[in-house]
mmCIF file of C-alpha atoms in Angstrom:
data_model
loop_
_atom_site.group_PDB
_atom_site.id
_atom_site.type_symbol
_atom_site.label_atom_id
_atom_site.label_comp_id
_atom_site.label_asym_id
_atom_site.label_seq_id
_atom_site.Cartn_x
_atom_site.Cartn_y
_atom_site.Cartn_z
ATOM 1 C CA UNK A 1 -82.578 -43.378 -47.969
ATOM 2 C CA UNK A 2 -84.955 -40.401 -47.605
ATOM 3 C CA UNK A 3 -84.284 -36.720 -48.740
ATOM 4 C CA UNK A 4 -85.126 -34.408 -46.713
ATOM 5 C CA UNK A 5 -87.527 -31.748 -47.499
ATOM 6 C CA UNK A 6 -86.428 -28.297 -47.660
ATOM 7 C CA UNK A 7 -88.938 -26.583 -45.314
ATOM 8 C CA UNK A 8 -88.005 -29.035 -43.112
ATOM 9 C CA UNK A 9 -84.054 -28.226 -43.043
ATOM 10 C CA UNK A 10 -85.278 -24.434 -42.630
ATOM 11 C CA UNK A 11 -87.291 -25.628 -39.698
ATOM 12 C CA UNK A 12 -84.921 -27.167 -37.935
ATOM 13 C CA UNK A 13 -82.009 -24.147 -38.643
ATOM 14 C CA UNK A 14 -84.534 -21.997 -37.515
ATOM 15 C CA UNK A 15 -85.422 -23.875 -34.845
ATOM 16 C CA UNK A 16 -81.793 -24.196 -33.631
ATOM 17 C CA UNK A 17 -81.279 -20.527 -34.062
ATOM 18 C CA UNK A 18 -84.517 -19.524 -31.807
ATOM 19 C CA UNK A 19 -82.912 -21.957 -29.479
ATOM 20 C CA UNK A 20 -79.316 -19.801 -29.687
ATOM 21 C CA UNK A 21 -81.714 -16.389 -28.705
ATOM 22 C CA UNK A 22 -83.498 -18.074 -26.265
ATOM 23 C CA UNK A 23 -83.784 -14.663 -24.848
ATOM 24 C CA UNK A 24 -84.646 -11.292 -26.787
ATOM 25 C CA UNK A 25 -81.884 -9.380 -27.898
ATOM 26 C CA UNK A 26 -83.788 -6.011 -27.065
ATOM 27 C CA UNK A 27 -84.142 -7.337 -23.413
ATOM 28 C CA UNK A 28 -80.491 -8.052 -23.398
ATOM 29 C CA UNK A 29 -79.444 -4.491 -24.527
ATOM 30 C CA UNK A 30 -82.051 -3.528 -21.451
ATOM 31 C CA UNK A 31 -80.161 -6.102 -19.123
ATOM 32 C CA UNK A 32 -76.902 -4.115 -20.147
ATOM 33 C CA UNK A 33 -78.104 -0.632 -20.147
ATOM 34 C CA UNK A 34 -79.166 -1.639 -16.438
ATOM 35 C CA UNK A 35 -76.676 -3.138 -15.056
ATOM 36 C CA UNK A 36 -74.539 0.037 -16.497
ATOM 37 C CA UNK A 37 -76.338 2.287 -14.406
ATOM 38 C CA UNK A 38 -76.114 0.569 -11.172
ATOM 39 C CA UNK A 39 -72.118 0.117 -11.759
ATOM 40 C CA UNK A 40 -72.089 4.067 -12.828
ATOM 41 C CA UNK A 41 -74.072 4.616 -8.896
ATOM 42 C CA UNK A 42 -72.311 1.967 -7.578
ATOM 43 C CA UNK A 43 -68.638 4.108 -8.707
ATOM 44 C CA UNK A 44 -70.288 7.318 -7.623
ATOM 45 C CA UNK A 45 -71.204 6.287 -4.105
ATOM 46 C CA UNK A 46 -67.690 4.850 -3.538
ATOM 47 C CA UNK A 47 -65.735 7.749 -4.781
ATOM 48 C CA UNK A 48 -64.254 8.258 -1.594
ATOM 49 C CA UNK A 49 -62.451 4.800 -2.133
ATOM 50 C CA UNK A 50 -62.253 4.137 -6.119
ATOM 51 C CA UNK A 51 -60.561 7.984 -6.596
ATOM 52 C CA UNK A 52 -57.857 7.285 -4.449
ATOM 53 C CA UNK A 53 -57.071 3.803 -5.540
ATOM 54 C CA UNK A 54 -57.092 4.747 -9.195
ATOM 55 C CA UNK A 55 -54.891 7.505 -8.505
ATOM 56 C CA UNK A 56 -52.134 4.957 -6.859
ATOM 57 C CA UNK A 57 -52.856 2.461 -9.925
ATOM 58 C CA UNK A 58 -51.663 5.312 -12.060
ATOM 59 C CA UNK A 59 -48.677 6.648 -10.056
ATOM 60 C CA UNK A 60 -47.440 2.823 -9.849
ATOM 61 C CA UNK A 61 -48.071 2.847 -13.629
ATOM 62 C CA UNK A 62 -45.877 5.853 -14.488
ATOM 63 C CA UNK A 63 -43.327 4.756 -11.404
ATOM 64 C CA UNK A 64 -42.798 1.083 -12.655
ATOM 65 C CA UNK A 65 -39.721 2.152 -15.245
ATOM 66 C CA UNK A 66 -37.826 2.938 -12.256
ATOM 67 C CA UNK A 67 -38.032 -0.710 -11.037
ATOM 68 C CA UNK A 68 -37.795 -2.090 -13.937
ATOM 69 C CA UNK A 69 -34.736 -0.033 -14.943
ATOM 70 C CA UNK A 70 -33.204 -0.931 -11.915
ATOM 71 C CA UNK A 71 -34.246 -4.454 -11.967
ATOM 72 C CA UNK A 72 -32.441 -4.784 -15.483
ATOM 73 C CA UNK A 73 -28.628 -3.853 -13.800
ATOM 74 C CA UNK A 74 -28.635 -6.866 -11.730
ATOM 75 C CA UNK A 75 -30.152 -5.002 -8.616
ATOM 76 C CA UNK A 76 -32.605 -7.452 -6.317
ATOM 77 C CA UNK A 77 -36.753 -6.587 -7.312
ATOM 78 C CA UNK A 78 -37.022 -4.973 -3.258
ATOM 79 C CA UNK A 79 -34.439 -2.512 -3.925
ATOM 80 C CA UNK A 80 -36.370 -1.232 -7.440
ATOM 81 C CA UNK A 81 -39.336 -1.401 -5.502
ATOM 82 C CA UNK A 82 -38.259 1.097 -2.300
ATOM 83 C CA UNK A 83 -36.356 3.776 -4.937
ATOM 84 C CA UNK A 84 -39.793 3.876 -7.029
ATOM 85 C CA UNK A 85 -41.915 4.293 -3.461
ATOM 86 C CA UNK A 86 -39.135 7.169 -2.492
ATOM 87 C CA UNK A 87 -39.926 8.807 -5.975
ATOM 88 C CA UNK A 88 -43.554 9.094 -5.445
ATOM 89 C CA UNK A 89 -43.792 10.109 -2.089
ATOM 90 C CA UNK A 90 -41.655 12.786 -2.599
ATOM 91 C CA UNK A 91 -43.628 13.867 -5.339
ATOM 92 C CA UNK A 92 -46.778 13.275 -3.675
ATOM 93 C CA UNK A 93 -45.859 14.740 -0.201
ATOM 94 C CA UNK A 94 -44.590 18.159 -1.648
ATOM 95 C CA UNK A 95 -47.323 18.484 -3.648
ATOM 96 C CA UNK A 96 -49.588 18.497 -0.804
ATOM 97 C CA UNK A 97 -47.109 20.684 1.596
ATOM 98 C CA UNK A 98 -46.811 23.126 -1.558
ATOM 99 C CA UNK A 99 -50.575 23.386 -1.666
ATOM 100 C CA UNK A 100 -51.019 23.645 1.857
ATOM 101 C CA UNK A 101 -48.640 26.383 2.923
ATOM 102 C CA UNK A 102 -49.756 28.729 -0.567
ATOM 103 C CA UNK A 103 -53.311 27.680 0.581
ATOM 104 C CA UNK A 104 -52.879 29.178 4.014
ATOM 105 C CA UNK A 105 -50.730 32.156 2.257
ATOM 106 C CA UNK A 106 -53.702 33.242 -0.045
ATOM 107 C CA UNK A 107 -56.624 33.085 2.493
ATOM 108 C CA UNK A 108 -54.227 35.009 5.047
ATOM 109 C CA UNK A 109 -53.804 37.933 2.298
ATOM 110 C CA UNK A 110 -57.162 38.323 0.518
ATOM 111 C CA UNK A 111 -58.293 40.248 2.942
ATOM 112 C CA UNK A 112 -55.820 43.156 2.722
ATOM 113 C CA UNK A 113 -57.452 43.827 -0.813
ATOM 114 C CA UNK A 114 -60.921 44.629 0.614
ATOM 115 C CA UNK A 115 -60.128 48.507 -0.726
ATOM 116 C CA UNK A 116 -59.106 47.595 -4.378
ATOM 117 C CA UNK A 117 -62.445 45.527 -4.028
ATOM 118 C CA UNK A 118 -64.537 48.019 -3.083
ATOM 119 C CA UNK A 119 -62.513 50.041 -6.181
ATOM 120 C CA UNK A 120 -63.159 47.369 -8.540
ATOM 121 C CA UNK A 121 -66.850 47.531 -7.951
ATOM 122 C CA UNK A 122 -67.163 51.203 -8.125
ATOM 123 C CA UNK A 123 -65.765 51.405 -11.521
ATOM 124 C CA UNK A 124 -68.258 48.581 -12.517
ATOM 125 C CA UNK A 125 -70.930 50.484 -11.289
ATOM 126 C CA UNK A 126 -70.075 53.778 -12.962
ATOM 127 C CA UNK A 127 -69.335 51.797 -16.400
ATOM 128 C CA UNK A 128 -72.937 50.273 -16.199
ATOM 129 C CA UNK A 129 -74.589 53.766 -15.312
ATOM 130 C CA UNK A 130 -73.321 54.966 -17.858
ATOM 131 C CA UNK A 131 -74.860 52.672 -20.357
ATOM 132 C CA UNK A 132 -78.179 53.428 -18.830
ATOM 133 C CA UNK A 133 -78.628 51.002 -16.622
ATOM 134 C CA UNK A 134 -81.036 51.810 -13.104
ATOM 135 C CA UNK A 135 -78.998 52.766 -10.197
ATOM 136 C CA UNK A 136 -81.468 50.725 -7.831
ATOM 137 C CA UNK A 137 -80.772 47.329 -10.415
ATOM 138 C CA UNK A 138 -77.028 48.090 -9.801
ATOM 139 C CA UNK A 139 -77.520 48.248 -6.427
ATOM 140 C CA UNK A 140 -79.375 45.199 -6.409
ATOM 141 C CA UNK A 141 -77.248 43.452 -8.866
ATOM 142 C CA UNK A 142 -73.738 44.046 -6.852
ATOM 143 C CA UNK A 143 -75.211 44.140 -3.323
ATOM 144 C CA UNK A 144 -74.296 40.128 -2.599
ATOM 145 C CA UNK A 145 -70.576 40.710 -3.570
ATOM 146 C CA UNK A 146 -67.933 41.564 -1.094
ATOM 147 C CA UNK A 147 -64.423 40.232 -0.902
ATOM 148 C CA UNK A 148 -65.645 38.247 2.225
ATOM 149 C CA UNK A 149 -67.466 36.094 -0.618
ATOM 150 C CA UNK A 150 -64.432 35.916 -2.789
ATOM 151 C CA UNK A 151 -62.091 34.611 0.229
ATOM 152 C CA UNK A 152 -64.744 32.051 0.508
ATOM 153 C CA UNK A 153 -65.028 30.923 -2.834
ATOM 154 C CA UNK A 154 -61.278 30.810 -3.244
ATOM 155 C CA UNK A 155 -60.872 28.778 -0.231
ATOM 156 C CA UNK A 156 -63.795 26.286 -1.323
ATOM 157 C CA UNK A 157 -61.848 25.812 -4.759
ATOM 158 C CA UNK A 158 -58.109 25.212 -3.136
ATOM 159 C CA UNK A 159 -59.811 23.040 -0.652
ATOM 160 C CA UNK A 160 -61.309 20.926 -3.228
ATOM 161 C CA UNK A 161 -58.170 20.887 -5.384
ATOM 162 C CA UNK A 162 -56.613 19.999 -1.958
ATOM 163 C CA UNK A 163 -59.214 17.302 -1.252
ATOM 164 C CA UNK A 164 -57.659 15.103 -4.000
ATOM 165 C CA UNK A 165 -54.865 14.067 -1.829
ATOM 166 C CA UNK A 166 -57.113 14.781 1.483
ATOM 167 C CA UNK A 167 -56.483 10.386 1.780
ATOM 168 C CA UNK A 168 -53.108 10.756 1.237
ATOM 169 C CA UNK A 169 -52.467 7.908 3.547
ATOM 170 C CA UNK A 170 -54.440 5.281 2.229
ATOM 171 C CA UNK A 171 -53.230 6.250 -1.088
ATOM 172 C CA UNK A 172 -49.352 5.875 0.506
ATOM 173 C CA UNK A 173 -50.535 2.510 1.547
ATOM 174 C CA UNK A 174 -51.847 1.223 -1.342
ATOM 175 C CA UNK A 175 -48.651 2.255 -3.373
ATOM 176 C CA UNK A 176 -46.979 0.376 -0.716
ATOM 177 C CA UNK A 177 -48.853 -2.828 -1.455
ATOM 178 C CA UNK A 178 -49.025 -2.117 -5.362
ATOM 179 C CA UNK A 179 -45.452 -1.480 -5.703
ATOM 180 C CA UNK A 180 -45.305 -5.014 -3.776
ATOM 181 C CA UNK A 181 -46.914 -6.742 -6.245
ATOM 182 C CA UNK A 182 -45.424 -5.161 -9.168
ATOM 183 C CA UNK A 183 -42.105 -7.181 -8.646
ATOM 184 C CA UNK A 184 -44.230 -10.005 -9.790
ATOM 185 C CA UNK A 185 -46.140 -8.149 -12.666
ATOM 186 C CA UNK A 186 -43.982 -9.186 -15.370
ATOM 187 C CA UNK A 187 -44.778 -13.059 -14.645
ATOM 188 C CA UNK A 188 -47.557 -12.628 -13.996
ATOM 189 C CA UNK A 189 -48.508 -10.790 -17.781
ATOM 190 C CA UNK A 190 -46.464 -13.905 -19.563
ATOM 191 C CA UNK A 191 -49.068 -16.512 -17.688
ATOM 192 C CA UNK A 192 -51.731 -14.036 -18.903
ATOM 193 C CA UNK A 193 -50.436 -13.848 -22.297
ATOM 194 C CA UNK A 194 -50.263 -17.313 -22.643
ATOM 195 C CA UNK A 195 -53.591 -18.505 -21.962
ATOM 196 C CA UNK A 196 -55.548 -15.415 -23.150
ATOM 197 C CA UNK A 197 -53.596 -13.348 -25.086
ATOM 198 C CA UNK A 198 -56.494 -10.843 -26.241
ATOM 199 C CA UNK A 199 -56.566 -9.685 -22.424
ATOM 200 C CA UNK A 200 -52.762 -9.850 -22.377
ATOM 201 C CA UNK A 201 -52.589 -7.229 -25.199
ATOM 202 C CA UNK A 202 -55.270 -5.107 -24.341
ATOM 203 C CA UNK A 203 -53.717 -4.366 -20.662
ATOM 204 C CA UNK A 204 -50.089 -3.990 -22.180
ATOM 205 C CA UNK A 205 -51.865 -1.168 -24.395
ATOM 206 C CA UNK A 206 -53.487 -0.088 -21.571
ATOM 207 C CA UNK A 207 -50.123 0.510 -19.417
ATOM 208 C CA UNK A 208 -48.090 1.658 -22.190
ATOM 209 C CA UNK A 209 -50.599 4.344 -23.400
ATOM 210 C CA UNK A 210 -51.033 5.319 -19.862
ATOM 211 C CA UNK A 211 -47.592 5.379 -18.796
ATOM 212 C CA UNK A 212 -47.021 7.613 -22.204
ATOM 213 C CA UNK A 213 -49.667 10.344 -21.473
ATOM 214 C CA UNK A 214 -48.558 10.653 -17.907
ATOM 215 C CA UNK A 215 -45.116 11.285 -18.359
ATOM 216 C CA UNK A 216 -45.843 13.339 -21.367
ATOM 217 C CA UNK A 217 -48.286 15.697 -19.625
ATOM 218 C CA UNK A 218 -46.483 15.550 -16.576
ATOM 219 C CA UNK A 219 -43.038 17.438 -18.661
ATOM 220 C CA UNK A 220 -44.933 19.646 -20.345
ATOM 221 C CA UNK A 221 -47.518 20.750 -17.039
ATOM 222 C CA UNK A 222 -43.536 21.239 -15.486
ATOM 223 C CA UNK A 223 -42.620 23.458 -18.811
ATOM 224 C CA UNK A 224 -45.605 25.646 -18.538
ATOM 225 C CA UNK A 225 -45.698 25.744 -14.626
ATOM 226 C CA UNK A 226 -42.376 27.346 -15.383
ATOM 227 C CA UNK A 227 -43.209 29.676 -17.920
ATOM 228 C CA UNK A 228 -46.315 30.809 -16.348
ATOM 229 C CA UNK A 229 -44.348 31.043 -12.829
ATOM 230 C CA UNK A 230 -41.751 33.345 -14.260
ATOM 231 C CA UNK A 231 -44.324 35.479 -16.035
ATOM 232 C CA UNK A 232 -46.265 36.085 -12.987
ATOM 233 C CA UNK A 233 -43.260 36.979 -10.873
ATOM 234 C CA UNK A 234 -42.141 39.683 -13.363
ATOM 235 C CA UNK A 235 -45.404 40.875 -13.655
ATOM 236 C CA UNK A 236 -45.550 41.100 -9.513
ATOM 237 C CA UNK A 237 -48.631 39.068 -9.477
ATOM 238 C CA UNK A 238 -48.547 37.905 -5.909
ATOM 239 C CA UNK A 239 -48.479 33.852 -5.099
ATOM 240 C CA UNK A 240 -46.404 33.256 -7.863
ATOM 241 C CA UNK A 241 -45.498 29.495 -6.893
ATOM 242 C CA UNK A 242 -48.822 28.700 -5.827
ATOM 243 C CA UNK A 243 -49.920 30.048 -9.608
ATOM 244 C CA UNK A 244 -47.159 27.988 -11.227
ATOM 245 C CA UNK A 245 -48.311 24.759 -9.170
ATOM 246 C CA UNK A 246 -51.781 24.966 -9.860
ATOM 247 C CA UNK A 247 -51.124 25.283 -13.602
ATOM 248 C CA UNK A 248 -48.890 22.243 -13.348
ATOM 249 C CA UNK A 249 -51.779 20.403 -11.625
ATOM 250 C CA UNK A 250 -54.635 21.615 -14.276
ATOM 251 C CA UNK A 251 -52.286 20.408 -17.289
ATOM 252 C CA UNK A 252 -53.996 16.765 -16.332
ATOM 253 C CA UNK A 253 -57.386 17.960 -16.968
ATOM 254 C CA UNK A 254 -58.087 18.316 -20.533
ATOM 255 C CA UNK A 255 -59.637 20.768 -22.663
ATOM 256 C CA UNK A 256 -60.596 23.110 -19.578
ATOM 257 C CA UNK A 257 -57.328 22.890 -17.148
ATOM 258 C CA UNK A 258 -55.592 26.012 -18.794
ATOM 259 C CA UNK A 259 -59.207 28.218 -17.865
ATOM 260 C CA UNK A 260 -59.143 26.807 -14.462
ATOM 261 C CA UNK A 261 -55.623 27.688 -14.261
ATOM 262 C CA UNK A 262 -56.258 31.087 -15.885
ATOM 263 C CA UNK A 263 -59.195 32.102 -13.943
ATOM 264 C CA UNK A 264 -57.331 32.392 -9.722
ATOM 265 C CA UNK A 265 -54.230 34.283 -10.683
ATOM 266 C CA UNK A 266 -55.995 36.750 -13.425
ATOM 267 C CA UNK A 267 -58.704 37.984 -10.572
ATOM 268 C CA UNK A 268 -55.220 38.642 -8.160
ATOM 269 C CA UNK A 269 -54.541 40.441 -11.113
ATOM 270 C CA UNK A 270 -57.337 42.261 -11.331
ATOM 271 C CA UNK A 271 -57.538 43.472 -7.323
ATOM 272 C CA UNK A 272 -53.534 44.086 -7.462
ATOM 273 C CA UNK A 273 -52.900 45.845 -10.011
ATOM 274 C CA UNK A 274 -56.089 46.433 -12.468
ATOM 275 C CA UNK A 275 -57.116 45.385 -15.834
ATOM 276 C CA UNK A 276 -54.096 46.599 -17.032
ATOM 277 C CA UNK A 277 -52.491 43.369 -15.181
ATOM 278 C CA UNK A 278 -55.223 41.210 -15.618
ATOM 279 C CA UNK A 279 -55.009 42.012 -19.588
ATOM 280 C CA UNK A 280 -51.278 40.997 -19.560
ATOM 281 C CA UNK A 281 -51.627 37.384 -17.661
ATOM 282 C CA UNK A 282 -54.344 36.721 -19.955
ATOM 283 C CA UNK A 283 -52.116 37.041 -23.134
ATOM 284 C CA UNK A 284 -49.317 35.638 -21.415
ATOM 285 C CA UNK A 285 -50.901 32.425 -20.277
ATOM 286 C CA UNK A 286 -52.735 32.239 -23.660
ATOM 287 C CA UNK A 287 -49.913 32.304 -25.624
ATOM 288 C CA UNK A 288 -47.238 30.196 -23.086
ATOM 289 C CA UNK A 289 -50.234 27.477 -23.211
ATOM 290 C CA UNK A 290 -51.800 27.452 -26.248
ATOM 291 C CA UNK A 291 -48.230 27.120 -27.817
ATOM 292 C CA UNK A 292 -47.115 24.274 -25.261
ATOM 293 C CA UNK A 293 -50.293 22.683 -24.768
ATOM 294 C CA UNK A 294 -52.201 22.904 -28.018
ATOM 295 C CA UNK A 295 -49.204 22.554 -30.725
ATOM 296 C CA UNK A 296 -46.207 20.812 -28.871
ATOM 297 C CA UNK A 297 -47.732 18.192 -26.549
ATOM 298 C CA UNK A 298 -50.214 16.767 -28.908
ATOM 299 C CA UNK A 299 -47.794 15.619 -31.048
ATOM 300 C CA UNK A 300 -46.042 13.737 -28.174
ATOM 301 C CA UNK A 301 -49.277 12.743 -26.427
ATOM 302 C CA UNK A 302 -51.626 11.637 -29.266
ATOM 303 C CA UNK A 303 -50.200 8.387 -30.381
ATOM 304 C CA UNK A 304 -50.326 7.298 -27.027
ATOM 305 C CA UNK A 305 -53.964 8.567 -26.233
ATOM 306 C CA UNK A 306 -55.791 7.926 -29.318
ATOM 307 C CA UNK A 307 -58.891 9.580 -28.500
ATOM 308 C CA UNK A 308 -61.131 11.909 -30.712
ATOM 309 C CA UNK A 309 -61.347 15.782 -28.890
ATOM 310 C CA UNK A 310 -65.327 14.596 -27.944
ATOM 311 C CA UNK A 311 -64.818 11.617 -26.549
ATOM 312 C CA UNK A 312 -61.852 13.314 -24.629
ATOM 313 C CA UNK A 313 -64.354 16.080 -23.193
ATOM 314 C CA UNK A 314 -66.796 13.805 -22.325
ATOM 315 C CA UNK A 315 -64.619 11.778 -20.334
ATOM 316 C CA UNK A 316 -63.461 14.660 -18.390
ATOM 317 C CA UNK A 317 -67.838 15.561 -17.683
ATOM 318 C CA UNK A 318 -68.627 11.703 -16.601
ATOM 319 C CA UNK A 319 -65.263 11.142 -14.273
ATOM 320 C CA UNK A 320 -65.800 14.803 -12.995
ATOM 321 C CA UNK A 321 -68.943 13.908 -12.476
ATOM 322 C CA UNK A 322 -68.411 10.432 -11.145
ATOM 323 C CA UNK A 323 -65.040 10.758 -8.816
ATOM 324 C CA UNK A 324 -64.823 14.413 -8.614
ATOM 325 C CA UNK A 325 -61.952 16.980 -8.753
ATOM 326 C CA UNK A 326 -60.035 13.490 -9.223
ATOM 327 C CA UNK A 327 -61.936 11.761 -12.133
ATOM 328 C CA UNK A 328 -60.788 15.180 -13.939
ATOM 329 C CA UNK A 329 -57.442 14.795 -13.271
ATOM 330 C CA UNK A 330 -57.437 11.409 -14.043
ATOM 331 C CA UNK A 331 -60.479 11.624 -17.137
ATOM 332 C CA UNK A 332 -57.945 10.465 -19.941
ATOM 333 C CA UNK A 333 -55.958 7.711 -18.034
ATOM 334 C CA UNK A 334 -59.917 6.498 -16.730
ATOM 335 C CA UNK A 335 -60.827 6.503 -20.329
ATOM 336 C CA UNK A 336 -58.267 4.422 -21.729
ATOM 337 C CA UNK A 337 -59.002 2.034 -19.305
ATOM 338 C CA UNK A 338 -62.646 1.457 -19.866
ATOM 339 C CA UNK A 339 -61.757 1.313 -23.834
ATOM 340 C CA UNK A 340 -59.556 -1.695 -22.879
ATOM 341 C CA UNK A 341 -61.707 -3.419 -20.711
ATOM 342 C CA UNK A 342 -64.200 -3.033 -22.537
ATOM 343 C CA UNK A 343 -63.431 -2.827 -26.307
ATOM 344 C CA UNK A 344 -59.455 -3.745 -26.708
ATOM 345 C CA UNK A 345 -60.194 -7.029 -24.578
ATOM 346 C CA UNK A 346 -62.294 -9.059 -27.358
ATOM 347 C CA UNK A 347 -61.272 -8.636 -31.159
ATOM 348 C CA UNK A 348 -65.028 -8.628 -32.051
ATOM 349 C CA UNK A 349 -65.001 -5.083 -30.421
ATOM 350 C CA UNK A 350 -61.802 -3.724 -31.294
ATOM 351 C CA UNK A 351 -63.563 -1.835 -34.243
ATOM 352 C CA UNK A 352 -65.288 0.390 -31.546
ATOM 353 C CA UNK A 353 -61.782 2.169 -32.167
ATOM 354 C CA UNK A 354 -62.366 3.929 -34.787
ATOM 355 C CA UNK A 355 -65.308 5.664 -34.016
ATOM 356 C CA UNK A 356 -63.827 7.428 -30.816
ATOM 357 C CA UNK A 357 -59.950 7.414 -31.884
ATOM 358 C CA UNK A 358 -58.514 11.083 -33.031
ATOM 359 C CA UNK A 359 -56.881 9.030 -35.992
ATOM 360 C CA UNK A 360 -58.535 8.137 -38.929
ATOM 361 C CA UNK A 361 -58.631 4.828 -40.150
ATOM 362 C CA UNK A 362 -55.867 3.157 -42.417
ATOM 363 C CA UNK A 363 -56.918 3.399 -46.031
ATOM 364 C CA UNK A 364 -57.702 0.420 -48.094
ATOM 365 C CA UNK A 365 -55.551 -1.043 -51.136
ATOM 366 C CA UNK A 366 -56.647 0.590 -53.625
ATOM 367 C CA UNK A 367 -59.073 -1.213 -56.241
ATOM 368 C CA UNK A 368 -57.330 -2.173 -59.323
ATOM 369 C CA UNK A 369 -59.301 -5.040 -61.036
ATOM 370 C CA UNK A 370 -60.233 -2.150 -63.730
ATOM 371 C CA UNK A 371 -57.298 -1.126 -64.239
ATOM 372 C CA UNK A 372 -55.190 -2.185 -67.719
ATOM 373 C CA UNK A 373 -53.274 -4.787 -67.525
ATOM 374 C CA UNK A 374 -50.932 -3.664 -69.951
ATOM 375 C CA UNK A 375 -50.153 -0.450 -67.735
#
């Protein structure tokens, strides 16, 4: 019997471990990286088709109760099924006619404000003369502003916001289909579960965190839809509804959908009644959002989300960025699906959590080997 020499038994481990990374690590990370950015373009150029289909995924997501609910009092799957379809096309469908008609409403009336305009900038141009400011800069400065412009702009922002459900019918037909197949979902997650149950968990997560965060934000963009509704008709801020709608609609976008909300009905403000006006939406909406949307709803919302306040803005820059007016409104529920594709799905990656959750991690036993044992 002959020993083996010890070089030799390194040899041959490191043999068999060059032999595991036959090929570089660093050109694997540049394989990734890659193959990342052509998926990123690939999303980007299809928009047009991956915005609308994630936006039925998640409506079928936060409809499914419905059909479940009515599944569980001995009602046949089809009939669950049609009342959760009814549900989200009425939603969906006055949405869009709400939108619409205020739309048409606004660009119809800006016009009639082309004297408080004219006002406005008068009062802007006095206020910078008298700081010293050149008359010919002013000139210069406030020359490319008319309320022609503004109409324009206004119209360009409501068309976009409009835009989002500008395939409403493919996205009614592929709630048709996904609603179809959700009779089967439940099955279909126990064969899942049972032969990979890592993938099985990490989707449940998925749903049930989405499912949270939608119906969360959706009562609480309702509350302050209300609030800021009612506000705006006392104040005689015209377009009250429209207002009201679009903050509902903005509560989706985080960080930034109470400025975008802000920023339409404090410039009617403005032209309708001056600063005066303007001064009292501002305070208004700050304090009926800030209070709703910044101390109540994060303590519904943030078990369910999970995500620290930079990784939730820079979801909301990439799926703006990638999907459009769209990937904002849908940045979180987006978000929480790459992190279980991508991390949640293999327990080797679930520590990825930690570094982007809002939570901090769950503190370790404390050490007591040092400690006395006779205490």
């Amino acid at each position: 019997m002959t020993d083996q020499a010890p070089g030799a038994a390194d040899s041959a481990s490191g043999s068999a471990g060059s032999e595991r990374w036959a090929i570089p690590r660093g050109l694997i990370v540049l394989l990734v990286a890659a193959a990342t950015v052509v998926a990123i373009t690939g999303a980007k150029a299809f928009s047009g088709v991956l915005g609308p289909v994630f936006l039925a995924l998640m409506l079928v997501i936060a409809a499914q109760p419905i059909q479940t609910w009515i599944q569980r009092r001995g009602r046949p799957a089809w009939v669950g099924m049609i009342a959760a379809l009814v549900v989200v096309y009425l939603v969906l469908l006055g949405l869009a006619a709400a939108l619409v008609v205020s739309a048409a409403q606004l660009a119809t009336a800006l016009p009639d404000y082309s004297d408080q305009f004219s006002s406005l900038f008068d009062q802007v141009r006095s206020l910078l003369e008298r700081f010293g400011v050149d008359h010919d800069r002013i000139q210069h400065a406030l020359s490319g502003f008319d309320i022609g412009k503004l109409v324009d702009v206004l119209e360009a922002a409501l068309r976009e916001l409009a835009g989002v459900f500008s395939n409403l019918l493919f996205v009614l037909a592929l709630l048709l289909f996904m609603a179809f197949d959700g009779m089967s979902v439940g099955r279909r997650m126990g064969a899942v579960a049972g032969l990979r149950p890592d993938i099985a968990h990490a989707l449940t997560t998925f749903v049930a965190g989405t499912r949270k965060y939608l119906i969360v934000s959706t009562v609480f963009g309702l509350i302050v839809a209300v609030l800021d509704g009612v506000a705006l008709w006392m104040l005689a801020v015209p377009f009250p509804l429209l207002w009201g709608l679009l903050s509902f609609i903005t509560n989706y976008i985080p960080n930034i959908g109470f400025v975008i909300g802000l920023i339409p009905p404090a410039l009617l403000a403005l032209l309708d009644g001056g600063f005066g006006k303007m001064v009292w939406v501002i305070v208004l909406y700050c304090v009926f959002n800030v209070l709703v949307q910044s101390v109540i709803q994060p303590k519904y919302v943030g078990d369910a989300v999970g995500l620290s306040v930079t990784v939730t803005f820079l979801s909301l820059v990439f799926w703006a960025w990638v999907l459009g007016a769209l990937g904002a409104l849908l940045a979180i529920p987006l978000t929480l699906l790459a992190k279980a594709l991508l991390f949640d799905i293999d327990p080797s990656t679930r520590w990825m959590d930690v570094l982007i959750s809002d939570r901090p991690p769950a503190s370790e036993p404390e050490d007591t080997t040092d400690a006395d044992p006779a205490s």
